[in-house]
Coordinates of C-alpha atoms and ligand atoms in Angstrom, one line a residue:
M1 CA 6.3 -46.5 -9.1
K2 CA 8.7 -44.5 -11.0
I3 CA 11.9 -45.7 -12.2
T4 CA 14.4 -43.1 -13.8
I5 CA 17.3 -44.9 -15.9
T6 CA 20.1 -42.3 -16.1
N7 CA 22.9 -42.1 -18.8
K8 CA 25.6 -42.6 -16.0
K9 CA 27.4 -45.7 -16.8
G10 CA 27.8 -48.2 -14.0
V11 CA 30.1 -51.0 -14.5
S12 CA 31.0 -53.2 -17.6
V13 CA 29.2 -56.5 -17.8
N14 CA 31.5 -59.6 -18.7
P15 CA 29.9 -60.9 -22.0
D16 CA 30.7 -64.5 -20.6
M17 CA 28.7 -63.8 -17.3
I18 CA 25.8 -66.2 -17.9
G19 CA 27.1 -69.6 -18.2
L20 CA 26.1 -73.3 -17.7
F21 CA 27.2 -75.7 -14.9
F22 CA 27.4 -79.2 -16.5
E23 CA 27.7 -82.1 -14.3
D24 CA 27.1 -85.9 -15.0
I25 CA 24.4 -86.1 -12.2
N26 CA 20.9 -87.2 -12.7
Y27 CA 22.2 -89.2 -15.8
G28 CA 23.1 -85.8 -17.4
A29 CA 25.9 -87.3 -19.7
D30 CA 25.4 -91.1 -20.1
G31 CA 21.8 -91.4 -20.7
G32 CA 21.5 -87.6 -21.2
L33 CA 23.5 -85.3 -23.3
Y34 CA 25.7 -87.7 -24.7
A35 CA 23.6 -89.2 -27.6
E36 CA 24.8 -92.8 -27.3
L37 CA 21.7 -95.1 -26.8
L38 CA 23.1 -98.2 -25.2
E39 CA 23.8 -98.5 -21.5
N40 CA 27.0 -100.4 -20.5
R41 CA 28.1 -100.4 -23.9
S42 CA 31.4 -102.0 -23.3
F43 CA 30.5 -104.6 -20.6
D44 CA 32.8 -103.0 -18.2
F45 CA 30.7 -102.1 -15.3
F46 CA 32.1 -103.4 -12.0
P47 CA 31.4 -103.7 -8.3
T48 CA 32.1 -100.4 -6.5
M49 CA 32.5 -99.0 -3.1
E50 CA 28.8 -98.2 -3.0
Y51 CA 27.5 -101.4 -4.5
A52 CA 29.5 -104.9 -4.4
D53 CA 27.0 -106.5 -6.6
I54 CA 27.3 -104.7 -9.9
S55 CA 27.7 -106.9 -12.9
P56 CA 29.6 -106.4 -15.9
L57 CA 26.6 -107.8 -17.7
T58 CA 24.3 -104.9 -16.4
A59 CA 21.7 -103.8 -19.0
W60 CA 22.3 -106.8 -21.2
S61 CA 20.5 -110.1 -21.2
K62 CA 20.4 -113.1 -23.3
V63 CA 17.8 -113.9 -25.9
G64 CA 16.8 -117.5 -25.9
E65 CA 19.1 -119.9 -24.4
A66 CA 22.3 -118.4 -25.7
E67 CA 25.3 -118.7 -23.4
F68 CA 26.6 -115.4 -22.4
T69 CA 29.7 -114.8 -20.1
S70 CA 31.6 -112.1 -19.0
E71 CA 35.5 -112.5 -19.9
T72 CA 38.9 -110.8 -19.6
A73 CA 41.3 -113.5 -21.0
S74 CA 41.8 -112.0 -24.4
P75 CA 40.6 -108.4 -24.4
M76 CA 40.8 -106.0 -27.2
N77 CA 42.8 -103.6 -24.9
N78 CA 43.8 -103.5 -21.4
I79 CA 42.2 -100.3 -20.5
N80 CA 38.7 -101.7 -20.4
P81 CA 39.4 -105.3 -20.3
Q82 CA 36.0 -107.0 -19.8
Y83 CA 34.0 -108.2 -22.9
V84 CA 31.5 -110.9 -23.5
H85 CA 31.6 -114.4 -25.1
I86 CA 28.3 -115.5 -26.7
K87 CA 27.3 -118.9 -28.2
G88 CA 23.9 -119.6 -29.5
K89 CA 21.5 -121.1 -32.0
A90 CA 20.1 -118.9 -34.9
G91 CA 18.0 -116.2 -33.4
E92 CA 19.7 -116.4 -30.0
G93 CA 22.0 -113.8 -28.7
I94 CA 21.9 -110.6 -26.4
V95 CA 19.7 -107.6 -25.9
N96 CA 20.5 -104.2 -24.3
R97 CA 17.7 -102.5 -22.6
A98 CA 19.1 -99.2 -23.0
Y99 CA 18.0 -96.2 -20.7
E100 CA 14.2 -97.1 -20.5
G101 CA 14.4 -98.2 -24.0
I102 CA 15.4 -96.5 -27.1
F103 CA 13.4 -93.8 -28.8
C104 CA 13.5 -94.7 -32.6
E105 CA 12.0 -92.4 -35.3
K106 CA 10.7 -93.4 -38.8
G107 CA 12.9 -92.5 -41.5
K108 CA 15.7 -91.8 -39.3
K109 CA 19.2 -93.3 -39.6
Y110 CA 21.1 -95.0 -36.6
D111 CA 24.8 -95.9 -36.5
F112 CA 25.6 -99.4 -35.0
S113 CA 29.1 -100.2 -34.3
V114 CA 30.6 -103.3 -32.6
Y115 CA 33.9 -105.1 -32.1
V116 CA 33.9 -108.7 -32.7
K117 CA 36.3 -111.5 -32.3
G118 CA 35.7 -114.7 -34.1
A119 CA 33.9 -115.8 -37.4
A120 CA 30.2 -115.5 -37.0
K121 CA 27.0 -114.5 -38.8
L122 CA 25.2 -111.9 -36.9
K123 CA 22.1 -109.8 -37.0
V124 CA 21.6 -106.4 -35.4
E125 CA 18.0 -105.2 -34.8
I126 CA 16.4 -102.5 -33.4
K127 CA 12.8 -103.6 -32.0
T128 CA 10.2 -103.7 -29.4
D129 CA 8.2 -106.8 -28.4
A130 CA 5.8 -106.0 -31.2
V131 CA 7.5 -104.1 -33.7
S132 CA 10.9 -104.5 -35.8
C133 CA 12.3 -100.8 -36.7
A134 CA 15.4 -101.7 -38.4
S135 CA 17.7 -104.7 -38.9
A136 CA 20.9 -105.9 -40.8
R137 CA 23.0 -108.8 -41.2
F138 CA 26.9 -108.9 -41.1
E139 CA 29.6 -111.4 -41.1
T140 CA 32.6 -111.3 -38.8
E141 CA 36.1 -113.1 -39.0
G142 CA 39.4 -113.2 -37.2
N143 CA 40.7 -111.3 -34.4
W144 CA 39.2 -108.2 -32.8
K145 CA 37.8 -106.1 -35.5
N146 CA 35.4 -103.1 -35.8
Y147 CA 32.1 -103.5 -37.7
E148 CA 29.8 -100.7 -38.5
V149 CA 26.3 -101.0 -39.8
E150 CA 23.8 -98.3 -41.1
L151 CA 20.2 -98.8 -39.9
E152 CA 17.0 -96.8 -41.0
S153 CA 14.0 -97.0 -38.9
S154 CA 10.7 -97.7 -40.6
E155 CA 8.7 -97.2 -37.4
T156 CA 8.5 -94.5 -34.6
V157 CA 8.7 -96.2 -31.2
Y158 CA 9.7 -95.0 -27.7
D159 CA 10.9 -98.2 -25.9
A160 CA 12.8 -100.3 -28.5
K161 CA 15.8 -102.5 -27.5
L162 CA 18.8 -103.3 -29.3
Y163 CA 19.3 -107.1 -30.2
I164 CA 22.5 -108.7 -31.4
T165 CA 21.7 -112.3 -32.3
F166 CA 23.2 -115.1 -34.6
A167 CA 21.9 -115.5 -38.1
E168 CA 23.3 -119.0 -37.8
D169 CA 24.3 -121.0 -35.0
G170 CA 27.7 -119.7 -33.8
E171 CA 29.9 -118.1 -31.0
C172 CA 32.1 -115.1 -30.8
D173 CA 33.5 -112.5 -28.4
I174 CA 31.8 -109.0 -28.5
D175 CA 32.9 -105.7 -27.0
M176 CA 32.1 -102.1 -27.3
C177 CA 28.5 -102.0 -29.0
S178 CA 27.4 -98.6 -29.8
L179 CA 24.3 -97.3 -31.4
F180 CA 24.0 -93.5 -32.1
P181 CA 21.4 -91.5 -33.9
R182 CA 22.8 -90.0 -37.0
D183 CA 21.1 -86.6 -36.4
T184 CA 23.3 -85.6 -33.4
F185 CA 24.0 -81.9 -32.5
M186 CA 25.7 -80.3 -35.5
G187 CA 25.8 -83.9 -37.1
R188 CA 29.0 -84.6 -34.9
K189 CA 30.1 -88.3 -34.6
N190 CA 30.4 -89.4 -31.1
G191 CA 28.1 -86.4 -30.6
L192 CA 25.2 -85.0 -28.4
R193 CA 21.6 -85.1 -28.3
A194 CA 20.4 -82.5 -30.5
D195 CA 17.3 -81.3 -28.6
M196 CA 19.3 -81.0 -25.3
A197 CA 22.4 -79.3 -27.0
Q198 CA 20.0 -76.9 -28.7
A199 CA 18.4 -75.9 -25.4
L200 CA 21.8 -74.9 -24.2
K201 CA 22.8 -72.9 -27.1
N202 CA 19.4 -71.0 -26.9
I203 CA 20.4 -69.7 -23.5
K204 CA 23.5 -68.0 -25.5
P205 CA 25.6 -69.1 -22.5
G206 CA 28.9 -67.2 -22.1
F207 CA 30.8 -70.3 -20.6
V208 CA 30.4 -74.0 -19.8
R209 CA 31.7 -75.2 -16.5
F210 CA 32.5 -78.9 -16.8
P211 CA 32.7 -81.7 -15.7
G212 CA 31.2 -80.8 -12.4
G213 CA 30.4 -80.7 -9.4
C214 CA 31.4 -83.7 -6.9
I215 CA 32.4 -85.9 -9.7
V216 CA 35.4 -83.8 -10.1
E217 CA 36.5 -84.6 -6.6
G218 CA 35.2 -88.4 -6.5
T219 CA 33.9 -90.1 -3.3
V220 CA 37.7 -91.3 -2.9
L221 CA 40.5 -90.1 -5.0
E222 CA 40.6 -93.2 -6.7
N223 CA 37.4 -92.3 -8.6
R224 CA 38.0 -88.7 -9.0
Y225 CA 37.6 -87.3 -12.5
R226 CA 40.7 -87.4 -14.7
W227 CA 40.4 -85.7 -17.8
K228 CA 43.2 -87.7 -19.4
D229 CA 41.1 -91.0 -19.2
T230 CA 38.4 -89.0 -21.3
I231 CA 40.2 -88.2 -24.6
G232 CA 41.4 -90.4 -27.5
K233 CA 39.5 -93.2 -29.0
I234 CA 36.2 -94.0 -27.0
E235 CA 37.1 -97.7 -26.5
E236 CA 40.2 -96.6 -25.0
R237 CA 38.7 -94.3 -22.4
K238 CA 38.8 -96.0 -19.0
I239 CA 35.3 -96.1 -17.6
N240 CA 34.7 -94.8 -14.0
W241 CA 31.9 -95.4 -11.5
N242 CA 29.8 -92.1 -10.8
R243 CA 30.0 -90.7 -7.4
W244 CA 26.3 -90.0 -7.8
Q245 CA 25.7 -93.7 -7.4
D246 CA 24.8 -92.4 -3.9
G247 CA 22.2 -89.9 -4.6
N248 CA 21.9 -87.2 -1.8
V249 CA 18.3 -87.2 -1.9
G250 CA 17.9 -91.0 -1.0
V251 CA 17.3 -91.8 -4.7
T252 CA 20.1 -94.1 -5.6
A253 CA 21.5 -94.9 -9.0
H254 CA 22.9 -98.4 -8.7
D255 CA 24.3 -98.7 -12.4
Y256 CA 25.7 -95.2 -12.6
F257 CA 29.0 -95.1 -14.4
Q258 CA 30.9 -92.8 -16.5
S259 CA 31.6 -94.0 -20.0
Y260 CA 33.5 -90.9 -20.7
G261 CA 32.1 -91.0 -24.4
L262 CA 31.4 -87.4 -23.5
G263 CA 34.8 -86.3 -22.4
F264 CA 37.1 -83.1 -22.4
Y265 CA 37.4 -83.1 -26.1
E266 CA 33.7 -83.2 -26.5
Y267 CA 33.3 -80.6 -24.0
F268 CA 35.6 -78.4 -25.7
L269 CA 33.7 -78.9 -28.9
L270 CA 30.3 -78.3 -27.4
C271 CA 31.7 -74.9 -26.1
E272 CA 32.8 -73.9 -29.6
D273 CA 29.5 -75.3 -31.1
I274 CA 27.4 -73.0 -28.8
G275 CA 29.7 -69.9 -28.7
A276 CA 30.6 -70.4 -25.1
Q277 CA 34.0 -70.2 -23.2
P278 CA 35.3 -73.7 -21.8
L279 CA 35.5 -73.6 -17.8
P280 CA 37.1 -76.9 -17.0
V281 CA 37.3 -77.7 -13.1
L282 CA 40.2 -79.9 -12.1
N283 CA 40.7 -82.1 -9.0
C284 CA 43.2 -80.3 -6.7
G285 CA 44.1 -83.3 -4.8
M286 CA 41.1 -83.6 -2.7
A287 CA 38.2 -86.1 -2.7
C288 CA 34.5 -84.9 -1.9
Q289 CA 34.8 -83.3 1.6
Y290 CA 31.1 -84.3 2.1
K291 CA 32.3 -88.0 1.6
T292 CA 35.8 -89.0 2.5
G293 CA 37.7 -85.8 2.2
E294 CA 40.8 -87.7 1.2
C295 CA 43.7 -85.7 0.4
A296 CA 46.8 -86.5 -1.7
P297 CA 49.7 -85.9 0.3
M298 CA 51.6 -82.6 -0.4
D299 CA 54.7 -84.4 -1.9
E300 CA 52.3 -86.2 -4.5
I301 CA 50.6 -83.0 -5.7
D302 CA 52.9 -82.4 -8.7
E303 CA 50.8 -85.1 -10.5
Y304 CA 47.7 -83.0 -10.1
I305 CA 49.6 -79.9 -11.1
Q306 CA 50.9 -81.5 -14.1
D307 CA 47.5 -82.7 -15.1
A308 CA 46.5 -78.9 -15.1
I309 CA 49.4 -78.0 -17.2
D310 CA 48.9 -80.6 -19.6
L311 CA 45.2 -79.6 -19.9
I312 CA 46.1 -76.1 -20.7
E313 CA 48.5 -77.5 -23.4
F314 CA 45.7 -80.1 -24.6
A315 CA 43.5 -77.0 -25.0
N316 CA 46.0 -74.2 -26.3
G317 CA 49.2 -75.7 -27.1
D318 CA 50.9 -76.1 -30.5
P319 CA 50.6 -79.8 -31.8
K320 CA 54.1 -79.7 -33.2
T321 CA 55.7 -79.3 -30.0
N322 CA 53.4 -80.5 -27.2
K323 CA 52.3 -84.1 -26.8
W324 CA 48.7 -83.3 -25.4
A325 CA 48.1 -80.7 -28.1
A326 CA 49.1 -83.3 -30.8
I327 CA 46.3 -85.6 -29.2
R328 CA 43.9 -82.7 -29.7
A329 CA 44.9 -82.3 -33.5
Q330 CA 44.7 -86.0 -34.0
M331 CA 41.1 -86.1 -32.6
G332 CA 40.4 -83.4 -35.3
H333 CA 40.9 -80.1 -33.9
E334 CA 44.2 -78.5 -35.1
A335 CA 43.3 -75.1 -33.9
P336 CA 43.5 -74.3 -30.2
F337 CA 40.3 -74.1 -28.2
N338 CA 41.5 -70.9 -26.6
L339 CA 41.0 -71.9 -23.0
V340 CA 41.0 -68.9 -20.5
Y341 CA 39.3 -70.1 -17.3
L342 CA 40.4 -72.8 -15.1
G343 CA 38.9 -74.0 -12.0
I344 CA 41.2 -75.5 -9.2
G345 CA 39.1 -77.8 -7.0
N346 CA 35.4 -77.9 -6.9
E347 CA 33.6 -77.3 -3.7
Q348 CA 36.7 -77.4 -1.3
W349 CA 37.3 -75.7 1.9
E350 CA 39.8 -74.9 4.8
E351 CA 43.5 -75.2 5.1
N352 CA 43.9 -78.4 3.2
Y353 CA 42.4 -76.8 0.2
F354 CA 44.2 -73.4 0.6
E355 CA 47.6 -75.2 0.9
R356 CA 46.8 -77.2 -2.5
Y357 CA 45.4 -74.2 -4.2
E358 CA 48.6 -72.3 -3.6
A359 CA 50.8 -75.0 -4.8
F360 CA 49.0 -75.0 -8.3
Q361 CA 48.9 -71.1 -8.4
K362 CA 52.5 -70.9 -7.7
V363 CA 53.3 -73.1 -10.7
I364 CA 50.5 -72.2 -13.3
A365 CA 50.3 -68.3 -12.8
P366 CA 53.9 -67.6 -13.9
L367 CA 53.7 -70.1 -16.7
Y368 CA 50.3 -69.1 -17.9
P369 CA 49.8 -65.5 -17.0
N370 CA 46.6 -65.3 -19.4
I371 CA 44.9 -68.3 -17.6
K372 CA 42.2 -67.1 -15.2
L373 CA 42.5 -69.2 -12.0
I374 CA 39.1 -69.8 -9.9
T375 CA 39.3 -70.9 -6.4
S376 CA 36.8 -72.2 -4.0
S377 CA 34.9 -70.8 -1.0
G378 CA 33.2 -74.2 0.0
P379 CA 29.8 -75.5 0.1
S380 CA 27.8 -72.5 1.1
A381 CA 27.7 -68.7 1.0
S382 CA 28.0 -68.0 4.7
G383 CA 29.4 -69.8 7.7
K384 CA 32.6 -70.8 9.1
E385 CA 34.2 -72.4 5.9
F386 CA 33.0 -69.4 3.8
D387 CA 34.3 -66.9 6.2
K388 CA 37.8 -68.7 6.4
A389 CA 38.0 -68.6 2.6
Y390 CA 37.3 -64.9 2.5
E391 CA 39.9 -64.4 5.4
W392 CA 42.4 -66.4 3.3
L393 CA 41.6 -64.3 0.0
R394 CA 41.7 -60.8 2.1
G395 CA 44.0 -58.4 0.2
K396 CA 44.7 -61.0 -2.7
K397 CA 44.3 -59.9 -6.2
C398 CA 43.4 -61.2 -9.4
D399 CA 46.7 -62.7 -10.1
F400 CA 46.3 -64.8 -7.1
A401 CA 42.6 -65.9 -8.2
Y402 CA 40.6 -64.2 -10.8
A403 CA 37.4 -65.2 -9.1
V404 CA 36.2 -67.3 -6.0
D405 CA 33.5 -69.8 -6.7
E406 CA 30.5 -69.3 -4.3
H407 CA 27.7 -71.9 -4.1
Y408 CA 24.2 -71.7 -2.7
Y409 CA 21.3 -73.7 -2.7
V410 CA 18.9 -71.8 -0.6
K411 CA 15.3 -70.9 0.1
S412 CA 13.4 -68.1 -2.1
E413 CA 13.5 -65.7 0.9
W414 CA 17.3 -66.1 1.1
M415 CA 17.4 -65.1 -2.6
F416 CA 15.2 -62.2 -2.1
D417 CA 16.9 -61.0 0.9
N418 CA 20.3 -61.3 -0.6
A419 CA 19.7 -59.6 -3.9
N420 CA 21.8 -56.9 -2.7
R421 CA 24.5 -59.2 -1.4
Y422 CA 27.1 -58.0 -3.7
D423 CA 26.7 -54.3 -3.3
S424 CA 28.9 -54.1 -0.3
Y425 CA 31.8 -56.5 -1.7
D426 CA 35.2 -55.2 -2.0
R427 CA 35.5 -53.9 -5.6
D428 CA 39.5 -54.4 -5.7
G429 CA 39.7 -58.0 -4.4
V430 CA 39.2 -61.3 -6.3
K431 CA 36.0 -61.3 -8.2
V432 CA 33.1 -63.9 -7.7
F433 CA 32.0 -66.6 -9.9
A434 CA 28.6 -67.8 -8.6
G435 CA 29.3 -71.2 -9.8
E436 CA 26.3 -73.1 -8.6
Y437 CA 23.0 -71.5 -7.2
A438 CA 19.3 -72.6 -7.2
C439 CA 16.2 -71.8 -5.3
H440 CA 15.2 -74.7 -3.1
I441 CA 11.5 -74.5 -2.4
G442 CA 10.1 -76.6 0.6
E443 CA 11.8 -79.6 2.6
N444 CA 10.7 -82.5 0.6
Q445 CA 12.1 -84.1 -2.5
P446 CA 11.4 -83.7 -5.4
K447 CA 11.8 -80.0 -4.8
P448 CA 9.7 -78.2 -7.6
N449 CA 11.1 -75.8 -10.2
S450 CA 8.2 -73.4 -9.6
L451 CA 7.7 -69.9 -10.8
E452 CA 8.6 -68.8 -7.4
A453 CA 12.0 -70.3 -7.5
A454 CA 12.5 -68.7 -10.8
V455 CA 11.5 -65.2 -9.7
A456 CA 13.8 -65.5 -6.6
E457 CA 16.6 -66.5 -8.8
A458 CA 15.8 -63.7 -11.2
A459 CA 15.8 -61.4 -8.4
M460 CA 19.3 -62.5 -7.1
M461 CA 20.5 -62.2 -10.6
T462 CA 19.5 -58.5 -10.9
G463 CA 22.0 -58.2 -8.2
F464 CA 24.7 -60.0 -10.1
E465 CA 24.1 -57.6 -13.2
R466 CA 24.1 -54.5 -11.1
N467 CA 27.4 -55.6 -9.3
A468 CA 29.0 -57.0 -12.7
D469 CA 32.3 -55.6 -11.5
V470 CA 32.1 -58.0 -8.6
V471 CA 30.3 -61.0 -10.0
T472 CA 32.0 -62.0 -13.3
L473 CA 30.3 -65.4 -13.9
A474 CA 27.3 -67.1 -12.8
S475 CA 25.8 -70.7 -13.5
Y476 CA 22.7 -72.3 -12.2
A477 CA 23.0 -75.9 -11.0
P478 CA 22.5 -78.7 -11.6
L479 CA 21.7 -78.4 -15.3
F480 CA 20.1 -81.7 -16.5
A481 CA 17.9 -84.3 -15.0
R482 CA 16.5 -87.5 -16.5
E483 CA 13.3 -88.5 -15.4
N484 CA 13.3 -91.5 -13.2
Y485 CA 17.1 -91.3 -13.1
T486 CA 17.2 -88.2 -10.8
Q487 CA 19.3 -87.9 -7.6
W488 CA 19.0 -84.3 -6.9
T489 CA 16.3 -81.6 -7.6
P490 CA 15.6 -79.0 -8.6
D491 CA 17.4 -78.9 -12.0
M492 CA 17.2 -76.6 -14.9
I493 CA 16.2 -79.1 -17.5
F494 CA 14.3 -82.4 -17.4
V495 CA 14.3 -85.1 -20.2
N496 CA 13.3 -88.5 -20.8
N497 CA 14.5 -90.6 -24.0
H498 CA 12.5 -88.4 -26.5
E499 CA 11.5 -85.2 -25.2
I500 CA 12.8 -82.1 -23.0
M501 CA 10.9 -79.9 -20.7
L502 CA 12.4 -76.5 -19.9
T503 CA 11.6 -75.3 -16.4
P504 CA 10.8 -71.6 -15.3
S505 CA 14.5 -71.4 -14.0
Y506 CA 15.6 -72.3 -17.4
H507 CA 13.6 -69.4 -18.9
V508 CA 15.1 -67.1 -16.6
Q509 CA 18.6 -68.0 -17.5
A510 CA 17.7 -67.7 -21.2
M511 CA 16.2 -64.4 -20.5
F512 CA 19.5 -63.3 -19.0
G513 CA 21.9 -64.8 -21.4
N514 CA 19.9 -63.3 -24.3
N515 CA 19.6 -59.9 -23.1
L516 CA 22.9 -58.9 -21.3
P517 CA 24.0 -55.3 -21.5
D518 CA 27.5 -54.1 -22.4
Y519 CA 27.4 -52.1 -19.2
T520 CA 24.9 -51.3 -16.4
L521 CA 23.4 -47.7 -16.0
L522 CA 22.6 -46.1 -12.9
F523 CA 18.9 -45.7 -11.9
E524 CA 16.7 -44.1 -9.4
R525 CA 13.7 -45.6 -8.3
E526 CA 10.8 -45.5 -5.5
E527 CA 11.1 -48.0 -2.8
D528 CA 9.2 -51.0 -3.1
S529 CA 10.5 -54.3 -1.5
D530 CA 8.7 -56.5 -3.9
V531 CA 10.7 -55.2 -6.9
Y532 CA 14.3 -56.2 -8.1
I533 CA 15.7 -54.3 -11.0
S534 CA 18.9 -54.1 -13.0
A535 CA 19.2 -51.8 -15.9
G536 CA 21.9 -51.3 -18.6
Y537 CA 22.7 -50.6 -22.5
S538 CA 23.7 -52.7 -25.3
E539 CA 26.1 -50.9 -27.8
K540 CA 25.5 -53.9 -30.0
S541 CA 21.8 -53.7 -30.4
G542 CA 21.4 -49.9 -29.4
E543 CA 19.1 -50.8 -26.7
Y544 CA 18.4 -50.0 -23.0
I545 CA 17.6 -53.0 -21.4
M546 CA 16.0 -53.2 -17.9
K547 CA 15.0 -56.3 -15.9
V548 CA 12.3 -56.5 -13.3
A549 CA 11.6 -59.3 -11.0
N550 CA 8.4 -58.8 -9.0
R551 CA 7.6 -61.0 -6.3
G552 CA 4.0 -59.0 -5.2
G553 CA 1.1 -57.7 -7.0
K554 CA 0.6 -55.8 -10.2
K555 CA 2.9 -52.7 -10.4
D556 CA 2.1 -49.6 -12.5
V557 CA 5.5 -48.3 -13.5
V558 CA 6.4 -44.8 -15.0
L559 CA 9.8 -45.6 -16.7
C560 CA 12.0 -42.5 -17.4
L561 CA 14.8 -42.9 -20.0
P562 CA 17.5 -40.4 -20.8
E563 CA 16.4 -40.1 -24.5
G564 CA 13.3 -41.0 -26.6
V565 CA 12.8 -44.5 -27.6
E566 CA 10.9 -45.7 -30.7
A567 CA 9.7 -49.1 -29.8
I568 CA 9.7 -51.6 -26.5
E569 CA 9.9 -55.2 -26.3
E570 CA 8.2 -56.6 -23.1
I571 CA 9.4 -60.2 -22.5
T572 CA 7.4 -61.6 -19.4
L573 CA 7.7 -64.8 -17.5
T574 CA 4.5 -65.3 -15.2
S575 CA 1.7 -67.6 -14.4
E576 CA -1.4 -67.7 -12.3
S577 CA 0.4 -69.0 -8.9
F578 CA 3.7 -68.9 -7.4
A579 CA 3.6 -72.7 -7.2
D580 CA 3.0 -73.3 -10.9
V581 CA 5.6 -75.6 -12.7
N582 CA 6.1 -77.0 -16.1
T583 CA 5.6 -80.7 -16.7
M584 CA 6.3 -83.0 -19.7
A585 CA 2.2 -82.9 -20.1
D586 CA 2.1 -79.2 -19.9
K587 CA 5.5 -77.7 -21.2
D588 CA 4.7 -74.2 -21.6
K589 CA 2.6 -73.5 -18.6
V590 CA 5.3 -71.2 -17.2
S591 CA 7.0 -69.7 -20.5
P592 CA 8.0 -66.3 -21.6
K593 CA 5.8 -64.3 -23.7
S594 CA 7.1 -61.4 -25.8
L595 CA 5.2 -58.2 -27.0
K596 CA 6.6 -55.4 -29.2
R597 CA 4.9 -51.9 -29.5
P598 CA 5.9 -48.7 -30.7
V599 CA 6.3 -45.8 -28.2
G600 CA 6.8 -43.0 -30.7
G601 CA 10.1 -41.5 -29.6
S602 CA 9.1 -41.0 -25.9
C603 CA 11.3 -40.9 -22.8
E604 CA 8.5 -41.5 -20.5
I605 CA 6.9 -44.9 -20.9
N606 CA 4.0 -46.6 -18.8
L607 CA 4.6 -50.1 -17.9
T608 CA 2.3 -52.6 -16.1
V609 CA 4.4 -55.2 -14.4
P610 CA 2.4 -58.3 -13.9
P611 CA 2.3 -59.8 -10.3
I612 CA 4.8 -62.5 -9.6
S613 CA 6.8 -62.3 -12.7
F614 CA 10.2 -61.7 -14.3
N615 CA 10.3 -59.1 -17.0
V616 CA 12.8 -58.0 -19.5
Y617 CA 12.2 -54.5 -21.2
K618 CA 14.2 -53.9 -24.3
L619 CA 13.8 -50.0 -25.5
K620 CA 15.4 -49.2 -28.8
Ligands
AHR1 O1 25.0 -79.5 -8.2 C1 25.0 -80.5 -7.4 C2 26.2 -80.5 -6.4 O2 26.2 -79.6 -5.4 C3 27.4 -80.5 -7.1 O3 28.1 -81.6 -7.5 C4 28.5 -79.9 -5.9 O4 29.4 -79.2 -6.1 C5 27.5 -79.3 -5.0 O5 27.4 -79.8 -3.6

């Protein structure tokens, strides 16, 4: 096969194009990226419309014969009013199970914090049934007060629990217990799990879309995501139940809540720390249309629009003149976060949505002309809802919506067949944000993150890149899944309490994110329906970059370039079988391999493209 890359410039590629979709699904936030080790740390779980039996004492149990009751009579604040009263003899108290135990490493420090009311002599200890890893004693007194204790582990264990017991017989009230590893990502307090955040950074993402997903919408409006509940002191963030308590694949998550310890401030910080643009998505006055589809009446929509205005000010405003910007500064970030992208509604469709989006757009566009608004085309990339959205958007320009969010969870055949999907899109209309996509193999759960899925996604993404004048942003979904706490598959990264596993789909995202050209180049190719190609040039690195997804057998390629190149780097993702997956036991079964070789100033290079593979060729 012959491929000839010309020096004819195609289109510019948005440097933000390859991004991340983060949602608190599969315990992606609490029990996942958020480094807090305790579950139900503030004793505020409550019965929800999914489960009437959820207890405020979830994840906690008593040690010995301690009396242990949930109270509300004298709370430390009225936002999360539940706390516990404990009474017991020396050695008795309470224990938190954490998320399948606590991973505790020898020589590492852990920060314990708790609010206590009453005079007591207490002991905090991280231990398994067999081993004590770290412990400390502290005395409390008087009214609600915060106590902080540094712990250093003398052992490495994977399934410890956190005990708070009486050092002497006593009683007291307890609230907001927290245990963090000292080594969070970038050493931030109230921070993120370092290995998970680093994996995100390694993709070199252009943006992070947060906080979802359906949790933006809520099952009903009452449990929609309200960003204002997620900022300020962590003990004053009103916890919410998670819409994914009802998993969509039959795996329920009875105790799934959102502590909001990872809230909007932390999301903005994460973006800054990994060099990505923030892309928050706000509720537009509609609950999940797969669930209740509850709509806020139009005469109450101002409250939702005001939330959007206040968010823009929280991110970008002047702390001297704006209340929300002042909160940002108080939280530690005087400088603006430079918010540019803003999603209005998640996965919404039809007239109720169009009406609400227009109300937002009418107010926000004139006030903030630099904010790029993103609208929705519904739950799938074809069909009635999708067609209606495009009918509504016909003739509209980027000042109406910068981009429209398309979602597709589809078979590999669909992705291969649709790799040219954007070739025929209107070049002058609203751009496309491929905001949620993933290849779903097979009918059963769990769906595998196989090499086949990854190569199909790569093929589709070559189409994004070739059509970068249309497709401006793209994010695979969902991002994280905690083993044994997963409601949705496939996902990009799997974790347990001590390790992470990168899927072949992750590697495809990283291969795109790390090798994005500044602009595409036109190329000529011989027809081969197994092969999907994009090509471009990076001014920064002075490299031609070609990407090739191959779903067939080995291909011998003669690659012709407009000028001689000295060296080539070939990065290849492949394996023996399309069905191959990575597992915790064999994490690198399907992982990219890189090979560099000199090519001596040649403008004609022979390549062997392996069967069933995705490849990046960098030519300097
Ligand atoms: O990514 C999982 C879910 O898929 C998202 O929450 C929702 O937007 C879509 O239906």
